[in-house]
mmCIF file of C-alpha atoms in Angstrom:
data_model
loop_
_atom_site.group_PDB
_atom_site.id
_atom_site.type_symbol
_atom_site.label_atom_id
_atom_site.label_comp_id
_atom_site.label_asym_id
_atom_site.label_seq_id
_atom_site.Cartn_x
_atom_site.Cartn_y
_atom_site.Cartn_z
ATOM 1 C CA MET A 62 24.245 -25.463 -3.192
ATOM 2 C CA ARG A 63 23.600 -26.923 -6.617
ATOM 3 C CA PHE A 64 20.596 -29.141 -7.296
ATOM 4 C CA LYS A 65 18.932 -30.857 -10.201
ATOM 5 C CA PHE A 66 15.447 -31.660 -11.412
ATOM 6 C CA ARG A 67 14.606 -34.516 -13.829
ATOM 7 C CA VAL A 68 11.126 -35.110 -15.295
ATOM 8 C CA LEU A 69 10.322 -38.788 -14.763
ATOM 9 C CA GLU A 70 6.732 -38.821 -16.174
ATOM 10 C CA GLY A 71 4.730 -36.478 -18.371
ATOM 11 C CA PRO A 72 5.015 -34.751 -21.746
ATOM 12 C CA ASP A 73 8.484 -33.509 -20.869
ATOM 13 C CA HIS A 74 9.894 -36.889 -19.828
ATOM 14 C CA GLY A 75 13.684 -36.917 -19.716
ATOM 15 C CA VAL A 76 14.137 -33.122 -19.357
ATOM 16 C CA GLU A 77 16.845 -32.247 -16.843
ATOM 17 C CA ILE A 78 17.946 -28.913 -15.462
ATOM 18 C CA SER A 79 20.390 -27.999 -12.703
ATOM 19 C CA ALA A 80 20.653 -24.749 -10.796
ATOM 20 C CA ALA A 81 22.354 -23.006 -7.895
ATOM 21 C CA SER A 82 19.900 -20.204 -7.121
ATOM 22 C CA ASP A 83 17.944 -19.236 -3.980
ATOM 23 C CA LEU A 84 14.653 -19.339 -5.881
ATOM 24 C CA PHE A 85 13.607 -21.889 -8.497
ATOM 25 C CA LEU A 86 10.294 -21.647 -10.330
ATOM 26 C CA ILE A 87 8.407 -24.502 -11.951
ATOM 27 C CA GLY A 88 5.428 -23.812 -14.276
ATOM 28 C CA SER A 89 4.263 -23.464 -17.792
ATOM 29 C CA ALA A 90 4.810 -19.696 -18.071
ATOM 30 C CA GLU A 91 7.687 -18.101 -19.903
ATOM 31 C CA GLY A 92 10.362 -17.215 -17.384
ATOM 32 C CA SER A 93 9.989 -20.460 -15.327
ATOM 33 C CA HIS A 94 13.310 -22.114 -14.628
ATOM 34 C CA LEU A 95 11.744 -25.479 -15.364
ATOM 35 C CA ARG A 96 9.136 -24.725 -18.003
ATOM 36 C CA LEU A 97 6.771 -27.618 -18.609
ATOM 37 C CA THR A 98 4.409 -28.215 -21.545
ATOM 38 C CA ASP A 99 2.119 -30.367 -19.443
ATOM 39 C CA PRO A 100 -1.385 -28.768 -19.825
ATOM 40 C CA ALA A 101 -2.166 -29.746 -16.187
ATOM 41 C CA VAL A 102 0.688 -27.548 -14.969
ATOM 42 C CA SER A 103 -0.296 -23.989 -13.960
ATOM 43 C CA PRO A 104 1.659 -21.006 -15.351
ATOM 44 C CA HIS A 105 3.221 -20.389 -11.939
ATOM 45 C CA HIS A 106 2.878 -23.713 -10.312
ATOM 46 C CA CYS A 107 5.391 -23.991 -7.451
ATOM 47 C CA ALA A 108 8.637 -22.568 -6.162
ATOM 48 C CA ILE A 109 11.675 -24.106 -4.445
ATOM 49 C CA MET A 110 13.486 -21.822 -2.034
ATOM 50 C CA VAL A 111 16.896 -22.463 -0.539
ATOM 51 C CA THR A 112 16.638 -21.631 3.179
ATOM 52 C CA PRO A 113 18.960 -22.139 6.170
ATOM 53 C CA LYS A 114 16.739 -25.112 7.106
ATOM 54 C CA GLY A 115 16.886 -26.734 3.654
ATOM 55 C CA PHE A 116 14.932 -26.780 0.414
ATOM 56 C CA LEU A 117 11.428 -25.493 0.875
ATOM 57 C CA VAL A 118 8.729 -26.196 -1.691
ATOM 58 C CA ARG A 119 5.712 -23.836 -1.891
ATOM 59 C CA ASP A 120 2.716 -24.324 -4.071
ATOM 60 C CA LEU A 121 1.852 -21.010 -5.841
ATOM 61 C CA GLY A 122 -1.885 -21.491 -5.856
ATOM 62 C CA SER A 123 -1.865 -24.007 -8.711
ATOM 63 C CA SER A 124 -5.071 -25.513 -9.955
ATOM 64 C CA ARG A 125 -3.956 -29.161 -9.600
ATOM 65 C CA GLY A 126 -1.715 -28.714 -6.588
ATOM 66 C CA THR A 127 1.774 -29.997 -5.705
ATOM 67 C CA GLU A 128 2.265 -33.439 -4.167
ATOM 68 C CA ILE A 129 5.229 -34.979 -2.381
ATOM 69 C CA GLY A 130 4.981 -38.683 -1.546
ATOM 70 C CA ASN A 131 1.252 -38.704 -2.634
ATOM 71 C CA VAL A 132 0.508 -35.945 -0.136
ATOM 72 C CA ARG A 133 -0.752 -32.604 -1.430
ATOM 73 C CA VAL A 134 1.216 -29.796 0.202
ATOM 74 C CA GLU A 135 1.121 -26.039 0.279
ATOM 75 C CA SER A 136 4.552 -25.814 1.942
ATOM 76 C CA ALA A 137 7.028 -28.529 2.773
ATOM 77 C CA TYR A 138 10.742 -29.255 3.016
ATOM 78 C CA ILE A 139 12.202 -31.836 0.598
ATOM 79 C CA SER A 140 15.453 -33.737 0.620
ATOM 80 C CA SER A 141 17.554 -35.262 -2.144
ATOM 81 C CA GLY A 142 15.791 -38.136 -3.827
ATOM 82 C CA ALA A 143 12.284 -36.738 -3.353
ATOM 83 C CA VAL A 144 9.724 -37.100 -6.187
ATOM 84 C CA MET A 145 7.258 -34.294 -6.744
ATOM 85 C CA ALA A 146 3.936 -34.571 -8.540
ATOM 86 C CA VAL A 147 3.319 -31.336 -10.479
ATOM 87 C CA GLY A 148 0.103 -31.323 -12.507
ATOM 88 C CA GLY A 149 0.298 -34.599 -14.480
ATOM 89 C CA SER A 150 4.120 -34.789 -14.288
ATOM 90 C CA SER A 151 6.472 -36.477 -11.865
ATOM 91 C CA ILE A 152 9.770 -34.693 -11.084
ATOM 92 C CA TYR A 153 12.797 -36.122 -9.352
ATOM 93 C CA PHE A 154 14.827 -33.781 -7.092
ATOM 94 C CA GLU A 155 18.493 -34.284 -6.409
ATOM 95 C CA VAL A 156 21.051 -32.265 -4.422
ATOM 96 C CA LEU A 157 24.401 -32.208 -6.188
ATOM 97 C CA ALA A 158 27.610 -32.622 -4.272
ATOM 98 C CA GLU A 159 29.313 -29.708 -6.000
ATOM 99 C CA VAL A 160 29.147 -26.435 -4.092
ATOM 100 C CA GLN A 161 29.693 -23.163 -5.929
ATOM 101 C CA GLU A 162 29.772 -19.590 -4.832
ATOM 102 C CA GLU A 163 26.895 -17.423 -5.961
ATOM 103 C CA PRO A 164 28.083 -15.353 -8.899
ATOM 104 C CA ALA A 165 28.410 -11.633 -8.434
ATOM 105 C CA LEU A 166 25.516 -9.550 -9.564
ATOM 106 C CA VAL A 167 26.090 -7.212 -12.531
ATOM 107 C CA SER A 168 23.826 -4.532 -11.028
ATOM 108 C CA ASP A 169 23.738 -3.052 -7.560
ATOM 109 C CA ARG A 170 20.145 -1.837 -7.936
ATOM 110 C CA PHE A 171 16.687 -2.931 -9.065
ATOM 111 C CA GLY A 172 14.331 0.013 -9.452
ATOM 112 C CA ASP A 173 14.877 2.206 -6.406
ATOM 113 C CA VAL A 174 16.207 -0.679 -4.354
ATOM 114 C CA VAL A 175 20.026 -0.331 -4.063
ATOM 115 C CA GLY A 176 22.737 -2.214 -2.194
ATOM 116 C CA GLN A 177 26.123 -3.841 -2.503
ATOM 117 C CA SER A 178 26.312 -5.770 0.755
ATOM 118 C CA PRO A 179 26.042 -9.573 0.530
ATOM 119 C CA ALA A 180 22.565 -9.511 2.093
ATOM 120 C CA MET A 181 21.278 -6.992 -0.426
ATOM 121 C CA ARG A 182 23.004 -8.672 -3.335
ATOM 122 C CA ARG A 183 21.020 -11.856 -2.543
ATOM 123 C CA ILE A 184 17.769 -9.827 -2.498
ATOM 124 C CA LEU A 185 18.577 -8.033 -5.677
ATOM 125 C CA GLY A 186 19.222 -11.354 -7.366
ATOM 126 C CA LEU A 187 15.750 -12.569 -6.350
ATOM 127 C CA LEU A 188 13.739 -9.496 -7.259
ATOM 128 C CA PRO A 189 13.769 -9.939 -11.069
ATOM 129 C CA ARG A 190 12.509 -13.530 -10.667
ATOM 130 C CA LEU A 191 9.786 -12.415 -8.240
ATOM 131 C CA ALA A 192 8.743 -9.704 -10.629
ATOM 132 C CA ALA A 193 8.450 -12.224 -13.438
ATOM 133 C CA CYS A 194 6.087 -14.517 -11.555
ATOM 134 C CA ASP A 195 2.675 -13.672 -10.053
ATOM 135 C CA CYS A 196 3.158 -15.283 -6.634
ATOM 136 C CA THR A 197 2.266 -13.715 -3.298
ATOM 137 C CA VAL A 198 5.253 -12.210 -1.540
ATOM 138 C CA LEU A 199 5.659 -11.402 2.184
ATOM 139 C CA VAL A 200 8.300 -8.695 2.875
ATOM 140 C CA GLU A 201 9.560 -8.574 6.422
ATOM 141 C CA GLY A 202 11.757 -5.958 8.081
ATOM 142 C CA GLU A 203 11.987 -3.168 10.576
ATOM 143 C CA THR A 204 10.340 0.176 9.998
ATOM 144 C CA GLY A 205 12.347 2.275 7.544
ATOM 145 C CA THR A 206 14.155 -0.547 5.765
ATOM 146 C CA GLY A 207 12.413 0.021 2.410
ATOM 147 C CA LYS A 208 9.749 -2.672 2.258
ATOM 148 C CA GLY A 209 7.513 -0.447 0.167
ATOM 149 C CA LEU A 210 10.247 0.239 -2.390
ATOM 150 C CA VAL A 211 10.835 -3.530 -2.742
ATOM 151 C CA ALA A 212 7.105 -4.104 -3.379
ATOM 152 C CA GLU A 213 6.926 -1.237 -5.894
ATOM 153 C CA ALA A 214 10.047 -2.502 -7.713
ATOM 154 C CA ILE A 215 8.530 -5.944 -8.071
ATOM 155 C CA HIS A 216 5.363 -4.440 -9.506
ATOM 156 C CA GLN A 217 7.119 -2.005 -11.871
ATOM 157 C CA HIS A 218 9.235 -4.683 -13.439
ATOM 158 C CA GLY A 219 6.560 -7.329 -13.772
ATOM 159 C CA PRO A 220 3.765 -8.075 -16.300
ATOM 160 C CA ARG A 221 1.330 -5.872 -14.313
ATOM 161 C CA ALA A 222 3.495 -2.746 -14.559
ATOM 162 C CA ASP A 223 1.010 -0.819 -16.642
ATOM 163 C CA ALA A 224 -1.751 -1.565 -14.152
ATOM 164 C CA PRO A 225 -2.431 0.158 -10.791
ATOM 165 C CA PHE A 226 -0.088 -0.229 -7.788
ATOM 166 C CA VAL A 227 -2.321 0.426 -4.781
ATOM 167 C CA VAL A 228 -0.950 0.814 -1.228
ATOM 168 C CA ALA A 229 -3.148 -0.036 1.703
ATOM 169 C CA ASP A 230 -1.440 0.983 5.002
ATOM 170 C CA LEU A 231 -3.325 -1.135 7.506
ATOM 171 C CA GLY A 232 -1.477 0.488 10.385
ATOM 172 C CA ALA A 233 -2.994 3.842 9.486
ATOM 173 C CA MET A 234 -6.436 2.640 8.393
ATOM 174 C CA PRO A 235 -9.228 3.240 10.949
ATOM 175 C CA LYS A 236 -10.264 -0.176 12.371
ATOM 176 C CA ASN A 237 -14.013 0.616 12.065
ATOM 177 C CA LEU A 238 -13.609 1.449 8.375
ATOM 178 C CA MET A 239 -11.049 -1.176 7.434
ATOM 179 C CA GLU A 240 -13.425 -3.792 6.128
ATOM 180 C CA VAL A 241 -15.180 -1.335 3.751
ATOM 181 C CA GLU A 242 -12.000 0.363 2.603
ATOM 182 C CA LEU A 243 -9.844 -2.744 2.156
ATOM 183 C CA PHE A 244 -12.325 -5.208 0.700
ATOM 184 C CA GLY A 245 -14.224 -2.531 -1.236
ATOM 185 C CA GLN A 246 -12.237 0.463 -2.465
ATOM 186 C CA VAL A 247 -8.667 -0.910 -2.245
ATOM 187 C CA PHE A 248 -9.138 -4.191 -3.987
ATOM 188 C CA GLU A 249 -11.358 -2.693 -6.645
ATOM 189 C CA ALA A 250 -8.858 0.102 -7.334
ATOM 190 C CA ALA A 251 -6.119 -2.509 -7.754
ATOM 191 C CA ARG A 252 -7.972 -4.646 -10.232
ATOM 192 C CA GLY A 253 -5.491 -6.004 -12.825
ATOM 193 C CA GLY A 254 -2.555 -4.685 -10.888
ATOM 194 C CA THR A 255 -0.915 -5.069 -7.498
ATOM 195 C CA VAL A 256 -2.230 -4.354 -3.983
ATOM 196 C CA PHE A 257 0.482 -3.723 -1.399
ATOM 197 C CA LEU A 258 -0.793 -4.578 2.105
ATOM 198 C CA ASP A 259 1.554 -2.676 4.304
ATOM 199 C CA GLU A 260 1.711 -3.634 8.020
ATOM 200 C CA ILE A 261 -0.419 -6.732 7.432
ATOM 201 C CA GLY A 262 0.095 -7.675 11.128
ATOM 202 C CA GLU A 263 -2.342 -4.892 11.999
ATOM 203 C CA LEU A 264 -5.202 -6.696 10.254
ATOM 204 C CA PRO A 265 -7.806 -7.543 12.971
ATOM 205 C CA LEU A 266 -8.266 -11.220 13.668
ATOM 206 C CA GLU A 267 -11.939 -11.090 12.653
ATOM 207 C CA LEU A 268 -11.098 -9.803 9.180
ATOM 208 C CA GLN A 269 -8.332 -12.331 8.467
ATOM 209 C CA PRO A 270 -10.643 -15.132 7.225
ATOM 210 C CA LYS A 271 -12.074 -12.712 4.690
ATOM 211 C CA LEU A 272 -8.649 -11.807 3.358
ATOM 212 C CA LEU A 273 -7.799 -15.552 3.157
ATOM 213 C CA ARG A 274 -10.902 -16.149 1.020
ATOM 214 C CA VAL A 275 -9.995 -13.242 -1.279
ATOM 215 C CA LEU A 276 -6.468 -14.612 -1.741
ATOM 216 C CA ASP A 277 -7.807 -18.105 -2.538
ATOM 217 C CA LYS A 278 -10.357 -16.858 -5.030
ATOM 218 C CA ARG A 279 -8.643 -13.824 -6.492
ATOM 219 C CA LYS A 280 -8.080 -15.423 -9.908
ATOM 220 C CA LEU A 281 -11.769 -16.035 -10.248
ATOM 221 C CA ALA A 282 -13.267 -13.037 -8.497
ATOM 222 C CA ILE A 283 -10.741 -10.224 -9.076
ATOM 223 C CA ASP A 284 -7.521 -10.348 -10.994
ATOM 224 C CA LEU A 285 -4.660 -8.853 -8.914
ATOM 225 C CA ARG A 286 -1.390 -9.612 -7.297
ATOM 226 C CA VAL A 287 -0.830 -9.319 -3.533
ATOM 227 C CA ILE A 288 2.366 -8.244 -1.833
ATOM 228 C CA ALA A 289 2.264 -7.893 1.945
ATOM 229 C CA ALA A 290 4.725 -6.371 4.426
ATOM 230 C CA THR A 291 5.147 -6.315 8.136
ATOM 231 C CA SER A 292 7.489 -4.994 10.778
ATOM 232 C CA ARG A 293 6.138 -7.574 13.194
ATOM 233 C CA ASN A 294 7.289 -11.170 13.710
ATOM 234 C CA LEU A 295 4.271 -12.871 12.296
ATOM 235 C CA ARG A 296 5.528 -16.293 13.406
ATOM 236 C CA GLU A 297 5.312 -15.079 16.973
ATOM 237 C CA GLU A 298 1.862 -13.570 16.301
ATOM 238 C CA VAL A 299 0.708 -16.988 15.045
ATOM 239 C CA GLN A 300 2.017 -18.589 18.216
ATOM 240 C CA LYS A 301 0.138 -16.028 20.360
ATOM 241 C CA GLY A 302 -3.055 -16.547 18.388
ATOM 242 C CA THR A 303 -3.287 -13.012 17.103
ATOM 243 C CA PHE A 304 -2.636 -13.971 13.547
ATOM 244 C CA ARG A 305 -4.099 -16.999 11.676
ATOM 245 C CA ALA A 306 -1.616 -19.713 10.695
ATOM 246 C CA ASP A 307 -3.475 -20.443 7.395
ATOM 247 C CA LEU A 308 -3.399 -16.782 6.354
ATOM 248 C CA TYR A 309 0.337 -16.536 7.382
ATOM 249 C CA HIS A 310 1.266 -19.521 5.150
ATOM 250 C CA ARG A 311 -0.898 -18.198 2.369
ATOM 251 C CA LEU A 312 0.813 -14.800 2.385
ATOM 252 C CA ASN A 313 4.268 -16.371 2.939
ATOM 253 C CA THR A 314 4.483 -18.029 -0.430
ATOM 254 C CA VAL A 315 7.803 -16.305 -0.969
ATOM 255 C CA ASN A 316 9.472 -14.550 1.950
ATOM 256 C CA LEU A 317 11.916 -11.621 1.774
ATOM 257 C CA ARG A 318 13.610 -10.276 4.850
ATOM 258 C CA ILE A 319 15.030 -6.810 4.343
ATOM 259 C CA PRO A 320 17.975 -6.397 6.774
ATOM 260 C CA PRO A 321 18.281 -3.302 8.934
ATOM 261 C CA LEU A 322 20.837 -0.768 7.965
ATOM 262 C CA ARG A 323 23.063 -1.586 10.946
ATOM 263 C CA GLU A 324 23.615 -5.051 9.320
ATOM 264 C CA ARG A 325 24.694 -3.543 6.009
ATOM 265 C CA LEU A 326 26.651 -0.388 6.757
ATOM 266 C CA GLU A 327 28.700 -0.889 3.601
ATOM 267 C CA ASP A 328 25.596 0.144 1.665
ATOM 268 C CA ILE A 329 25.646 3.675 3.100
ATOM 269 C CA PRO A 330 27.833 5.332 0.422
ATOM 270 C CA LEU A 331 25.715 3.810 -2.383
ATOM 271 C CA LEU A 332 22.488 4.949 -0.680
ATOM 272 C CA VAL A 333 23.762 8.505 -0.090
ATOM 273 C CA ALA A 334 24.836 8.692 -3.755
ATOM 274 C CA HIS A 335 21.334 7.418 -4.728
ATOM 275 C CA PHE A 336 19.585 10.031 -2.597
ATOM 276 C CA TYR A 337 21.891 12.904 -3.582
ATOM 277 C CA PRO A 338 20.374 13.982 -6.918
ATOM 278 C CA ARG A 339 16.778 13.355 -5.748
ATOM 279 C CA LEU A 340 16.770 15.572 -2.647
ATOM 280 C CA ASN A 341 15.826 19.209 -2.987
ATOM 281 C CA PRO A 342 17.409 20.022 -6.397
ATOM 282 C CA LYS A 343 16.716 23.743 -5.910
ATOM 283 C CA ALA A 344 18.659 23.968 -2.675
ATOM 284 C CA ASP A 345 22.308 24.859 -2.436
ATOM 285 C CA ARG A 346 24.211 21.626 -3.095
ATOM 286 C CA VAL A 347 26.561 20.117 -0.623
ATOM 287 C CA PRO A 348 29.384 18.271 -2.499
ATOM 288 C CA LEU A 349 28.818 14.562 -2.473
ATOM 289 C CA ALA A 350 32.270 13.889 -1.092
ATOM 290 C CA ASN A 351 31.470 16.235 1.841
ATOM 291 C CA LEU A 352 28.196 14.442 2.469
ATOM 292 C CA LEU A 353 29.927 11.031 2.596
ATOM 293 C CA ALA A 354 32.652 12.330 4.898
ATOM 294 C CA ALA A 355 30.186 13.859 7.306
ATOM 295 C CA ILE A 356 27.818 10.944 7.693
ATOM 296 C CA PRO A 357 27.713 10.202 11.429
ATOM 297 C CA ARG A 358 28.614 6.899 12.954
ATOM 298 C CA SER A 359 25.375 5.510 14.277
ATOM 299 C CA GLU A 360 23.370 2.369 14.851
ATOM 300 C CA TRP A 361 20.733 3.950 12.511
ATOM 301 C CA PRO A 362 17.651 2.783 14.511
ATOM 302 C CA GLY A 363 15.479 4.485 11.834
ATOM 303 C CA ASN A 364 17.229 2.470 9.100
ATOM 304 C CA VAL A 365 17.370 3.791 5.504
ATOM 305 C CA ARG A 366 14.580 6.299 6.195
ATOM 306 C CA GLU A 367 16.690 7.888 8.915
ATOM 307 C CA LEU A 368 19.718 7.993 6.617
ATOM 308 C CA ARG A 369 17.635 9.680 3.943
ATOM 309 C CA CYS A 370 16.381 12.299 6.425
ATOM 310 C CA THR A 371 19.933 12.935 7.580
ATOM 311 C CA VAL A 372 21.076 13.540 4.057
ATOM 312 C CA GLU A 373 18.136 15.771 3.284
ATOM 313 C CA ARG A 374 18.783 17.786 6.474
ATOM 314 C CA ALA A 375 22.423 18.225 5.508
ATOM 315 C CA MET A 376 21.510 19.457 2.007
ATOM 316 C CA LEU A 377 18.898 21.845 3.382
ATOM 317 C CA LEU A 378 20.613 23.173 6.413
ATOM 318 C CA GLY A 379 24.289 22.103 6.113
ATOM 319 C CA ASP A 380 23.850 20.373 9.461
ATOM 320 C CA PHE A 381 24.673 16.908 10.690
ATOM 321 C CA PRO A 382 24.343 15.240 14.092
ATOM 322 C CA ALA A 383 27.651 15.057 15.956
ATOM 323 C CA SER A 384 29.887 12.459 14.314
ATOM 324 C CA GLY A 385 30.211 10.546 17.521
ATOM 325 C CA GLU A 386 26.415 10.504 18.306
ATOM 326 C CA ARG A 387 25.183 7.019 19.114
ATOM 327 C CA TYR A 388 22.006 5.605 20.495
ATOM 328 C CA GLU A 389 22.025 3.302 23.515
ATOM 329 C CA LYS A 390 21.571 -0.351 22.481
ATOM 330 C CA ALA A 391 19.404 -0.836 25.580
ATOM 331 C CA LEU A 392 16.699 1.486 24.183
ATOM 332 C CA SER A 393 13.666 -0.074 22.530
ATOM 333 C CA PHE A 394 13.197 0.580 18.848
ATOM 334 C CA ARG A 395 10.419 3.040 19.598
ATOM 335 C CA GLU A 396 12.502 4.984 22.080
ATOM 336 C CA ALA A 397 15.510 5.074 19.750
ATOM 337 C CA LYS A 398 13.378 6.233 16.786
ATOM 338 C CA SER A 399 11.892 8.981 19.019
ATOM 339 C CA LYS A 400 15.393 10.239 19.787
ATOM 340 C CA VAL A 401 16.217 10.416 16.077
ATOM 341 C CA VAL A 402 13.047 12.346 15.285
ATOM 342 C CA GLU A 403 13.507 14.779 18.154
ATOM 343 C CA SER A 404 17.054 15.454 17.195
ATOM 344 C CA TRP A 405 16.110 16.156 13.569
ATOM 345 C CA GLU A 406 13.169 18.413 14.517
ATOM 346 C CA ARG A 407 15.161 20.422 17.044
ATOM 347 C CA GLY A 408 17.957 21.073 14.528
ATOM 348 C CA TYR A 409 15.489 21.935 11.786
ATOM 349 C CA LEU A 410 13.597 24.441 13.925
ATOM 350 C CA ARG A 411 16.700 26.184 15.135
ATOM 351 C CA GLU A 412 17.989 26.709 11.611
ATOM 352 C CA LEU A 413 14.472 27.656 10.349
ATOM 353 C CA ILE A 414 14.181 30.439 12.936
ATOM 354 C CA ARG A 415 17.727 31.631 12.329
ATOM 355 C CA ARG A 416 17.234 31.907 8.553
ATOM 356 C CA ASN A 417 14.028 33.889 9.066
ATOM 357 C CA GLY A 418 15.523 36.366 11.516
ATOM 358 C CA GLY A 419 13.556 35.015 14.461
ATOM 359 C CA ASN A 420 10.200 35.836 12.864
ATOM 360 C CA VAL A 421 7.686 33.109 13.648
ATOM 361 C CA SER A 422 5.139 34.110 10.971
ATOM 362 C CA ARG A 423 7.756 34.224 8.228
ATOM 363 C CA ALA A 424 9.228 30.925 9.399
ATOM 364 C CA ALA A 425 5.821 29.290 9.314
ATOM 365 C CA ARG A 426 5.295 30.465 5.710
ATOM 366 C CA THR A 427 8.782 29.188 4.725
ATOM 367 C CA ALA A 428 8.109 25.774 6.257
ATOM 368 C CA LYS A 429 4.502 25.738 4.956
ATOM 369 C CA MET A 430 3.328 25.048 8.531
ATOM 370 C CA ASN A 431 0.419 26.327 10.590
ATOM 371 C CA ARG A 432 1.757 29.160 12.785
ATOM 372 C CA ASN A 433 0.150 27.790 15.948
ATOM 373 C CA HIS A 434 1.660 24.357 15.288
ATOM 374 C CA LEU A 435 5.118 25.927 14.780
ATOM 375 C CA THR A 436 4.758 27.899 17.941
ATOM 376 C CA ALA A 437 3.918 24.772 19.909
ATOM 377 C CA LEU A 438 7.005 22.960 18.458
ATOM 378 C CA LEU A 439 9.272 25.862 19.296
ATOM 379 C CA LYS A 440 7.945 25.829 22.878
ATOM 380 C CA ARG A 441 8.397 22.053 23.091
ATOM 381 C CA TYR A 442 12.019 22.173 21.939
ATOM 382 C CA ARG A 443 12.803 25.505 23.720
ATOM 383 C CA VAL A 444 13.810 27.226 20.532
ATOM 384 C CA VAL A 445 13.683 30.995 21.090
ATOM 385 C CA ALA A 446 12.174 33.278 18.457
ATOM 386 C CA THR A 447 13.440 36.886 18.849
ATOM 387 C CA ASN A 448 10.456 38.629 17.190
ATOM 388 C CA ASP A 449 7.188 38.161 15.374
#
């Protein structure tokens, strides 16, 4: 959908610009789609996102705020004919009647994020713009879809690329130490760079107001960019009262949903070709064509991570799950993921023992595992070792 902005009042009076993109940035910084010279406009002032529900305006933490109809808003939908107050300027918004298809992307990758499906092409088109601005981004998606890769790509291609990229996995962080680690060590280590708050939905309710204060004051207290990710549905968590609505809206300045692999199966050949030269270069190579031909038909409950493990297993052991192997749709995500892990571990252990002549000690050294741990796994999966 094409739309147009026209500056009605302010130093840039009369400037017009039309666009047909999913993300439109207004500010004084270079790279803004509508770049204003108004000194009251922040470098990254606000963003307009095209969503299934309409045109969503989000203020990007500007100093003077964004107003619609004399009401200051952090997030609001606008319709054609709306007038926005941005800094000291008034901007008219109009939806154009002409509808054009989104142009094809030149590249099928951005950093280590790759894809050629329509859903991924849309994301790949947004990532360069998100990298150029300094806004907070919330990345949503199932476990294994590549949310961390998206966050890292945004950082590596942005103005903070030479500064630290610090990952804080809130799902793995001890609850009793989270406050000290997150608000002390993590944020200090990320100074000047980007902090990636993985599994933000795991942040305890009592610590959420503190994170909100940090986000609101980060430009004054500590200079950093925040990218958050979650495999939970935070909207549902807000409804249940386990996640603060104000923190959700503050994190959700720009939202990216990474689709599960089952919704973009056409990306599998590209992903396999991407993994191929990176996995175990010292191992005997399986021809790429053979890899692609042997990829099993699956619902891929573990998403891209599962695919990567499958390719790695094939290159290491020359082994694939049966081509007809599927996972029941009635299973929960956790149950389906457990089946994938068990299948991989059982196949790995069988081949490990076979290649080491049934010798457990030698197999443990090859796999760089503790011998007792390996013995327990062999017992669990009923893999027989012929000698020690």
